[in-house]
Amino acid sequence: MTLPSVAPLRLGSLRIDPPVVLAPMAGVTNAAFRRLCAEQGAGLYVCEMITSRGVVERDEKTLNMLVFADNEDVRSVQLYGVDPYYVGEAVKVLAGDFGVAHVDLNFGCPVPKVTRKGGGAALPYKRGLLEAILRSAVAAAAPYGIPVTMKTRKGIDDDHLTFLDAGRIAEDAGAAAIALHGRTAVQHYSGTADWTSIAELKQHVGIPVLGNGDIWEAADAVRMLETTGADGVVIGRGCLGRPWLFRDLAALLSGAPAPALPTLGEVAAMMRRHAELLADLMGEDRGLRDMRKHMAWYLKGFIAGSSVRASLGMVSSLAELDVLLGELDPSQPYPVAELGTPRGRQGSPRKVALPAGWLDNTDGLSDDLADAELDISGG
C-alpha cells in the first residue's frame, strides 16, 4: 500500500517530516528507545511524561528524565499538570534551562491514580480550567518560540464527550495542534479506536489534528490519514518491540513501497542495539534489567523456545544477551500472523475514578486540585 507523499506537519516554526509522532509511554520511551526509533525514521519523538510541579520544584527523578539522545534534533517533552501556574512555570524551565523546543500537554491519561484527582483524561471536562492551563502554557512558551500542543481522548465516557470543546479551546488558546486518541477514558486501551471522532475533530478546528489509536502497521497510518483527513499520526503501542515501524512509516508516507519484513536475525540485531543503548544510558546492569520487559514484545509470534524466552526475561549482561541471541534461528521469517494485531496493554472497560462531584459543573477554576498536582514523574 502506498499513497502520494504526505505533507510535513507544521507545529509553529517546526517542520515534522514525515508527520509521525512517538507517543510518550511510561517506562518505555526513554532516551535509548527514542534514539532507536529515530535511527529508523524521521519524525517527532516525545520524552516520557513529566510533571509540571516536579520540574518547578526541581525534583531529582523528574530532572533525570530530561535526557536527550544526540539524534534528537527537536527536544520534545510531554508535560502533566492541573495548575495553570505550575504548568506555565514548568514551560519556562524546560525552554530556558533544557533547550526543549516542543511541549505537549497530557489530558488523556486514564490511569485511576490520575483521574481520581481530576487530572489526565478527566480534566477536559472542566472547560474553564483546561483553557486556563493552555493559555498559561502558550504564554510562557511564546518568548521562546516554542509550540504547545495537547493530547486528549474523546471524553470520560460516551455520555460525557469533550473532544470537540477541547479542540475549540485549544485553538482559541493558541495551541499549535491537538492529538486525539479515539477512545474514551472508560475504555482505557480496550475495544477499537473510533477514527470517526478524529475526522469530526478535523472538521471542527483549523489547527492540525493528529490521530492516535490502533495504528499497528504503517498501512494503518495510511488508512487513518485517508479516512480522517488528519494531519499526522501518533504512534504508541504499535511500536513496542517493533521500532522499525518508523522505517515503514517513513517509506509509505513518502510514497515509497513498504520495506521487507525483518527476519528473526534482524530482530535480534535490533534487540542487541536496544540493549546497548540502554546500557549506555543507565549502566549495563540497570539497562539490561530495563530491557527484560521488551523481550516478549520483540519475540511475539516467533519460534524461540521456552527456555530461551525465559532466560532472555532474566538477562543481566550484554555478554549473556549475545549468547542467548545466538541460539535464535536468524533465517526465521517474520510471523505474518502477528501483523495488524494489538500489542501491549489492552484490558477491559472500567469505570473512571473521578473526584466527588466532578461532573456537577464544567468550569473547574474554583476546584481545589492541589492533590492532583503530582510532584513526581514517571507515569
Coordinates of C-alpha atoms in Angstrom, one line a residue:
M1 CA 0.0 0.0 0.0
T2 CA 1.3 3.4 -0.9
L3 CA -0.1 6.9 -1.2
P4 CA 1.2 10.2 -2.6
S5 CA 3.8 11.8 -0.4
V6 CA 2.2 13.3 2.7
A7 CA 2.8 16.9 3.6
P8 CA 5.1 17.6 6.6
L9 CA 3.4 18.6 9.9
R10 CA 3.8 22.2 10.9
L11 CA 4.0 23.0 14.6
G12 CA 4.8 26.7 14.8
S13 CA 8.2 27.0 13.3
L14 CA 8.9 23.3 13.5
R15 CA 8.6 21.1 10.4
I16 CA 8.0 17.4 11.2
D17 CA 8.6 15.2 8.1
P18 CA 7.1 12.7 7.9
P19 CA 4.2 13.7 10.2
V20 CA 4.8 11.0 12.7
V21 CA 5.0 11.4 16.5
L22 CA 6.1 8.8 19.0
A23 CA 3.7 8.9 21.9
P24 CA 5.2 9.1 25.4
M25 CA 4.9 5.8 27.2
A26 CA 5.9 5.5 30.9
G27 CA 8.9 3.2 31.4
V28 CA 9.4 2.8 27.6
T29 CA 10.2 6.0 25.7
N30 CA 13.4 6.9 27.5
A31 CA 16.3 8.4 25.5
A32 CA 17.5 5.0 24.5
F33 CA 14.2 3.9 22.9
R34 CA 13.7 7.3 21.3
R35 CA 17.1 7.1 19.8
L36 CA 16.5 3.6 18.5
C37 CA 13.2 4.7 16.9
A38 CA 14.8 7.8 15.4
E39 CA 17.5 5.7 13.8
Q40 CA 14.7 4.0 11.8
G41 CA 13.0 7.1 10.5
A42 CA 12.4 10.8 11.0
G43 CA 9.6 12.3 13.0
L44 CA 9.0 13.7 16.4
Y45 CA 10.0 11.6 19.4
V46 CA 8.5 12.8 22.7
C47 CA 10.1 12.2 26.1
E48 CA 8.2 10.3 28.8
M49 CA 5.6 12.3 30.6
I50 CA 6.9 14.5 33.4
T51 CA 5.0 16.6 35.9
S52 CA 4.9 20.4 36.0
R53 CA 5.4 20.5 39.7
G54 CA 8.3 18.1 39.5
V55 CA 10.0 20.5 37.1
V56 CA 9.3 23.6 39.0
E57 CA 10.4 22.1 42.3
R58 CA 13.5 20.6 40.7
D59 CA 12.5 17.0 41.7
E60 CA 15.6 14.8 41.0
K61 CA 13.7 12.0 39.4
T62 CA 11.9 14.4 37.1
L63 CA 15.0 16.2 36.0
N64 CA 16.9 12.9 35.5
M65 CA 14.3 12.0 32.8
L66 CA 15.2 15.1 30.8
V67 CA 18.0 13.3 29.0
F68 CA 18.0 13.5 25.2
A69 CA 19.8 11.5 22.5
D70 CA 22.3 13.0 20.1
N71 CA 20.0 12.4 17.2
E72 CA 17.0 14.2 18.7
D73 CA 17.2 17.4 16.8
V74 CA 14.0 18.6 18.4
R75 CA 13.7 18.1 22.1
S76 CA 10.1 17.3 22.8
V77 CA 8.5 16.8 26.3
Q78 CA 5.1 15.8 27.4
L79 CA 4.0 17.7 30.5
Y80 CA 1.3 16.8 33.0
G81 CA -0.3 19.5 35.2
V82 CA -3.6 20.7 36.6
D83 CA -2.5 24.1 37.9
P84 CA -2.1 26.9 35.3
Y85 CA 0.7 28.5 37.4
Y86 CA 2.8 25.3 37.7
V87 CA 2.3 24.5 34.0
G88 CA 3.4 27.9 32.9
E89 CA 6.5 28.0 35.1
A90 CA 7.4 24.5 34.0
V91 CA 7.3 25.5 30.4
K92 CA 9.8 28.4 31.2
V93 CA 12.2 26.0 32.9
L94 CA 12.0 23.4 30.1
A95 CA 12.6 26.1 27.4
G96 CA 15.2 28.2 29.3
D97 CA 17.2 25.5 31.1
F98 CA 16.8 22.3 29.0
G99 CA 16.5 23.6 25.4
V100 CA 13.1 22.0 24.9
A101 CA 11.6 23.0 21.6
H102 CA 8.2 21.5 21.8
V103 CA 5.8 20.9 24.8
D104 CA 2.8 18.6 24.6
L105 CA 0.2 18.8 27.4
N106 CA -1.2 15.5 28.6
F107 CA -5.0 15.5 29.0
G108 CA -5.5 11.8 28.0
C109 CA -4.1 9.6 30.8
P110 CA -6.9 7.3 32.0
V111 CA -5.0 5.8 35.0
P112 CA -7.1 5.9 38.1
K113 CA -4.5 7.5 40.4
V114 CA -4.5 10.4 38.0
T115 CA -8.2 10.7 37.1
R116 CA -9.5 10.3 40.6
K117 CA -7.7 13.5 41.5
G118 CA -9.0 15.4 38.4
G119 CA -6.0 15.1 36.2
G120 CA -5.3 13.4 32.8
A121 CA -8.4 12.4 30.8
A122 CA -10.7 13.7 33.5
L123 CA -9.6 17.3 33.2
P124 CA -11.0 18.4 29.8
Y125 CA -14.5 18.1 31.3
K126 CA -13.6 21.3 33.2
R127 CA -13.5 23.6 30.2
G128 CA -12.6 26.7 32.2
L129 CA -9.6 25.1 33.8
L130 CA -8.5 23.5 30.5
E131 CA -8.5 26.9 28.9
A132 CA -6.5 28.5 31.7
I133 CA -3.9 25.8 31.6
L134 CA -3.5 26.1 27.8
R135 CA -3.3 29.8 27.9
S136 CA -0.7 29.8 30.6
A137 CA 1.5 27.3 28.7
V138 CA 1.2 29.1 25.4
A139 CA 2.0 32.5 27.0
A140 CA 5.1 31.0 28.8
A141 CA 6.3 29.4 25.6
A142 CA 5.8 32.4 23.4
P143 CA 9.0 34.3 24.2
Y144 CA 11.0 31.1 23.3
G145 CA 9.1 30.5 20.0
I146 CA 8.0 27.0 21.3
P147 CA 4.8 25.4 20.0
V148 CA 2.5 23.9 22.6
T149 CA 0.2 21.0 21.7
M150 CA -2.2 18.9 23.6
K151 CA -3.2 15.2 23.7
T152 CA -6.7 14.1 24.7
R153 CA -9.3 11.4 24.5
K154 CA -12.9 11.6 23.2
G155 CA -14.1 12.2 26.8
I156 CA -14.8 10.5 30.1
D157 CA -17.4 8.2 28.5
D158 CA -19.9 8.3 25.7
D159 CA -22.2 10.4 27.9
H160 CA -19.5 13.0 28.7
L161 CA -17.7 13.6 25.4
T162 CA -15.2 16.6 25.5
F163 CA -13.0 16.4 22.4
L164 CA -14.8 19.0 20.3
D165 CA -14.9 21.5 23.1
A166 CA -11.2 20.7 23.8
G167 CA -10.3 21.3 20.2
R168 CA -12.1 24.7 20.1
I169 CA -10.5 25.7 23.4
A170 CA -7.0 24.6 22.2
E171 CA -7.3 26.6 19.0
D172 CA -8.6 29.7 20.8
A173 CA -5.8 29.5 23.3
G174 CA -3.1 29.4 20.7
A175 CA -2.1 25.7 20.7
A176 CA -0.3 24.6 17.6
A177 CA -2.1 21.2 17.3
I178 CA -4.3 18.7 19.1
A179 CA -3.8 14.9 19.1
L180 CA -6.9 12.7 19.7
H181 CA -6.9 9.2 20.9
G182 CA -10.1 7.8 19.6
R183 CA -11.2 6.2 22.8
T184 CA -12.9 7.4 26.0
A185 CA -11.3 7.2 29.4
V186 CA -13.7 4.4 30.4
Q187 CA -12.3 2.3 27.5
H188 CA -8.7 2.6 28.6
Y189 CA -7.0 0.6 25.8
S190 CA -9.8 -1.9 25.2
G191 CA -12.0 -2.2 22.2
T192 CA -11.5 -0.4 18.9
A193 CA -10.4 3.2 18.5
D194 CA -13.1 5.4 16.9
W195 CA -11.4 7.1 14.0
T196 CA -14.6 8.9 13.0
S197 CA -14.1 11.1 16.0
I198 CA -10.7 12.1 14.6
A199 CA -12.4 13.1 11.3
E200 CA -15.1 15.0 13.2
L201 CA -12.4 17.0 15.1
K202 CA -10.6 17.7 11.9
Q203 CA -13.7 19.3 10.5
H204 CA -14.2 21.3 13.8
V205 CA -10.9 23.1 14.1
G206 CA -8.4 24.9 12.0
I207 CA -5.3 23.8 13.7
P208 CA -3.6 20.5 12.8
V209 CA -5.2 17.3 14.2
L210 CA -3.1 14.2 14.9
G211 CA -4.8 10.8 15.0
N212 CA -4.0 8.2 17.6
G213 CA -5.3 4.7 18.3
D214 CA -4.9 1.2 16.7
I215 CA -2.0 2.0 14.3
W216 CA -0.4 -1.4 14.4
E217 CA 1.2 -1.2 10.9
A218 CA 2.3 1.5 8.6
A219 CA -0.6 0.7 6.4
D220 CA -2.9 1.6 9.3
A221 CA -1.5 5.0 9.4
V222 CA -2.1 5.5 5.7
R223 CA -5.7 4.4 6.1
M224 CA -6.2 6.7 9.1
L225 CA -4.9 9.7 7.1
E226 CA -7.0 8.8 4.1
T227 CA -10.2 8.3 6.1
T228 CA -10.0 11.1 8.7
G229 CA -8.1 13.8 6.9
A230 CA -5.8 14.0 9.9
D231 CA -2.5 16.0 9.5
G232 CA -0.4 13.3 11.2
V233 CA -0.3 10.2 13.3
V234 CA 0.7 9.5 16.9
I235 CA 2.3 6.0 17.4
G236 CA 2.0 4.3 20.8
R237 CA 1.7 0.6 21.5
G238 CA 2.2 -0.4 17.8
C239 CA 6.0 0.2 18.1
L240 CA 6.5 -2.0 21.2
G241 CA 9.2 -4.5 20.1
R242 CA 8.9 -3.0 16.6
P243 CA 11.0 0.2 16.3
W244 CA 11.3 -0.5 12.5
L245 CA 7.6 0.6 12.3
F246 CA 9.0 4.2 11.9
R247 CA 11.1 3.0 8.9
D248 CA 8.0 1.6 7.4
L249 CA 6.0 4.8 8.1
A250 CA 8.7 6.9 6.6
A251 CA 8.6 4.8 3.4
L252 CA 4.8 4.6 2.9
L253 CA 4.2 8.3 3.8
S254 CA 6.8 9.4 1.3
G255 CA 5.1 7.3 -1.4
A256 CA 7.6 4.5 -1.4
P257 CA 6.8 0.8 -1.1
A258 CA 6.9 -0.8 2.3
P259 CA 10.3 -2.4 3.2
A260 CA 10.6 -6.1 3.6
L261 CA 9.6 -7.6 7.0
P262 CA 12.6 -8.3 9.2
T263 CA 13.9 -11.9 9.8
L264 CA 14.5 -13.1 13.3
G265 CA 18.2 -12.4 12.8
E266 CA 17.4 -8.8 12.0
V267 CA 15.1 -8.5 15.0
A268 CA 17.9 -10.0 17.2
A269 CA 20.2 -7.3 15.9
M270 CA 17.6 -4.7 16.8
M271 CA 17.3 -6.2 20.3
R272 CA 21.1 -6.0 20.7
R273 CA 21.2 -2.4 19.7
H274 CA 18.4 -1.5 22.1
A275 CA 20.2 -3.2 25.0
E276 CA 23.4 -1.4 24.1
L277 CA 21.7 1.9 24.1
L278 CA 20.0 1.2 27.5
A279 CA 23.4 0.1 28.9
D280 CA 24.9 3.4 27.7
L281 CA 22.1 5.4 29.2
M282 CA 21.7 3.6 32.6
G283 CA 24.8 1.4 33.0
E284 CA 24.9 -2.3 32.0
D285 CA 23.2 -3.8 35.0
R286 CA 20.3 -1.5 35.2
G287 CA 20.0 -1.2 31.4
L288 CA 19.7 -4.9 30.9
R289 CA 17.1 -5.2 33.7
D290 CA 15.1 -2.5 31.9
M291 CA 15.5 -4.4 28.6
R292 CA 13.8 -7.5 30.0
K293 CA 10.3 -6.1 29.6
H294 CA 10.9 -5.6 25.9
M295 CA 11.9 -9.2 25.1
A296 CA 8.3 -10.6 24.8
W297 CA 7.3 -7.8 22.5
Y298 CA 10.3 -8.3 20.2
L299 CA 9.8 -12.1 20.0
K300 CA 6.0 -12.1 19.8
G301 CA 5.0 -14.8 17.2
F302 CA 8.5 -16.1 16.6
I303 CA 9.5 -19.6 17.4
A304 CA 12.2 -19.1 20.1
G305 CA 11.8 -21.9 22.7
S306 CA 10.5 -21.5 26.2
S307 CA 14.0 -21.8 27.8
V308 CA 15.5 -19.1 25.7
R309 CA 12.5 -16.8 26.3
A310 CA 12.7 -17.4 30.0
S311 CA 16.4 -16.7 30.0
L312 CA 16.0 -13.5 28.0
G313 CA 13.5 -12.4 30.6
M314 CA 16.2 -12.7 33.2
V315 CA 19.2 -11.4 31.2
S316 CA 21.6 -9.3 33.2
S317 CA 24.6 -8.6 30.9
L318 CA 25.4 -7.9 27.2
A319 CA 27.6 -10.9 27.1
E320 CA 24.8 -13.1 28.3
L321 CA 22.4 -11.5 25.8
D322 CA 24.8 -12.2 23.0
V323 CA 24.9 -15.9 23.9
L324 CA 21.1 -16.2 24.1
L325 CA 20.5 -14.3 20.8
G326 CA 23.0 -16.6 19.2
E327 CA 20.6 -19.5 19.9
L328 CA 17.9 -18.0 17.7
D329 CA 17.4 -19.0 14.1
P330 CA 18.4 -15.9 12.2
S331 CA 16.7 -17.1 9.0
Q332 CA 13.3 -17.5 10.5
P333 CA 10.8 -15.2 8.7
Y334 CA 8.7 -12.7 10.4
P335 CA 5.4 -14.2 11.7
V336 CA 2.9 -12.6 9.4
A337 CA 0.0 -13.7 11.6
E338 CA 1.1 -11.0 14.1
L339 CA 0.6 -8.2 11.6
G340 CA -2.2 -5.9 12.5
T341 CA -2.8 -7.4 15.9
P342 CA -2.8 -5.3 19.1
R343 CA 0.4 -5.0 21.2
G344 CA 1.0 -4.0 24.8
R345 CA -1.7 -3.4 27.4
Q346 CA -5.4 -3.8 26.4
G347 CA -7.5 -4.7 29.4
S348 CA -11.2 -4.0 29.5
P349 CA -13.5 -1.1 30.0
R350 CA -13.7 0.1 33.6
K351 CA -15.5 2.9 35.4
V352 CA -13.4 6.1 35.5
A353 CA -12.4 7.2 39.0
L354 CA -13.3 10.8 39.5
P355 CA -13.3 13.3 42.4
A356 CA -16.6 13.6 44.3
G357 CA -18.9 16.0 42.4
W358 CA -16.6 16.2 39.4
L359 CA -19.5 16.2 36.9
D360 CA -21.5 18.9 38.7
N361 CA -20.0 21.7 36.7
T362 CA -17.8 22.2 33.7
D363 CA -15.7 25.2 34.8
G364 CA -13.2 23.9 37.3
L365 CA -11.5 27.2 38.1
S366 CA -12.7 27.1 41.7
D367 CA -12.0 23.4 42.3
D368 CA -9.3 22.5 44.8
L369 CA -6.9 20.3 42.8
A370 CA -3.8 20.6 45.0
D371 CA -3.6 16.8 45.4
A372 CA -3.8 16.3 41.6
E373 CA -0.7 18.4 41.0
L374 CA 1.7 15.4 41.2
D375 CA 5.2 16.3 42.4
I376 CA 6.9 13.3 40.8
S377 CA 7.1 12.0 37.2
G378 CA 7.2 8.6 35.5
G379 CA 3.6 7.8 34.6

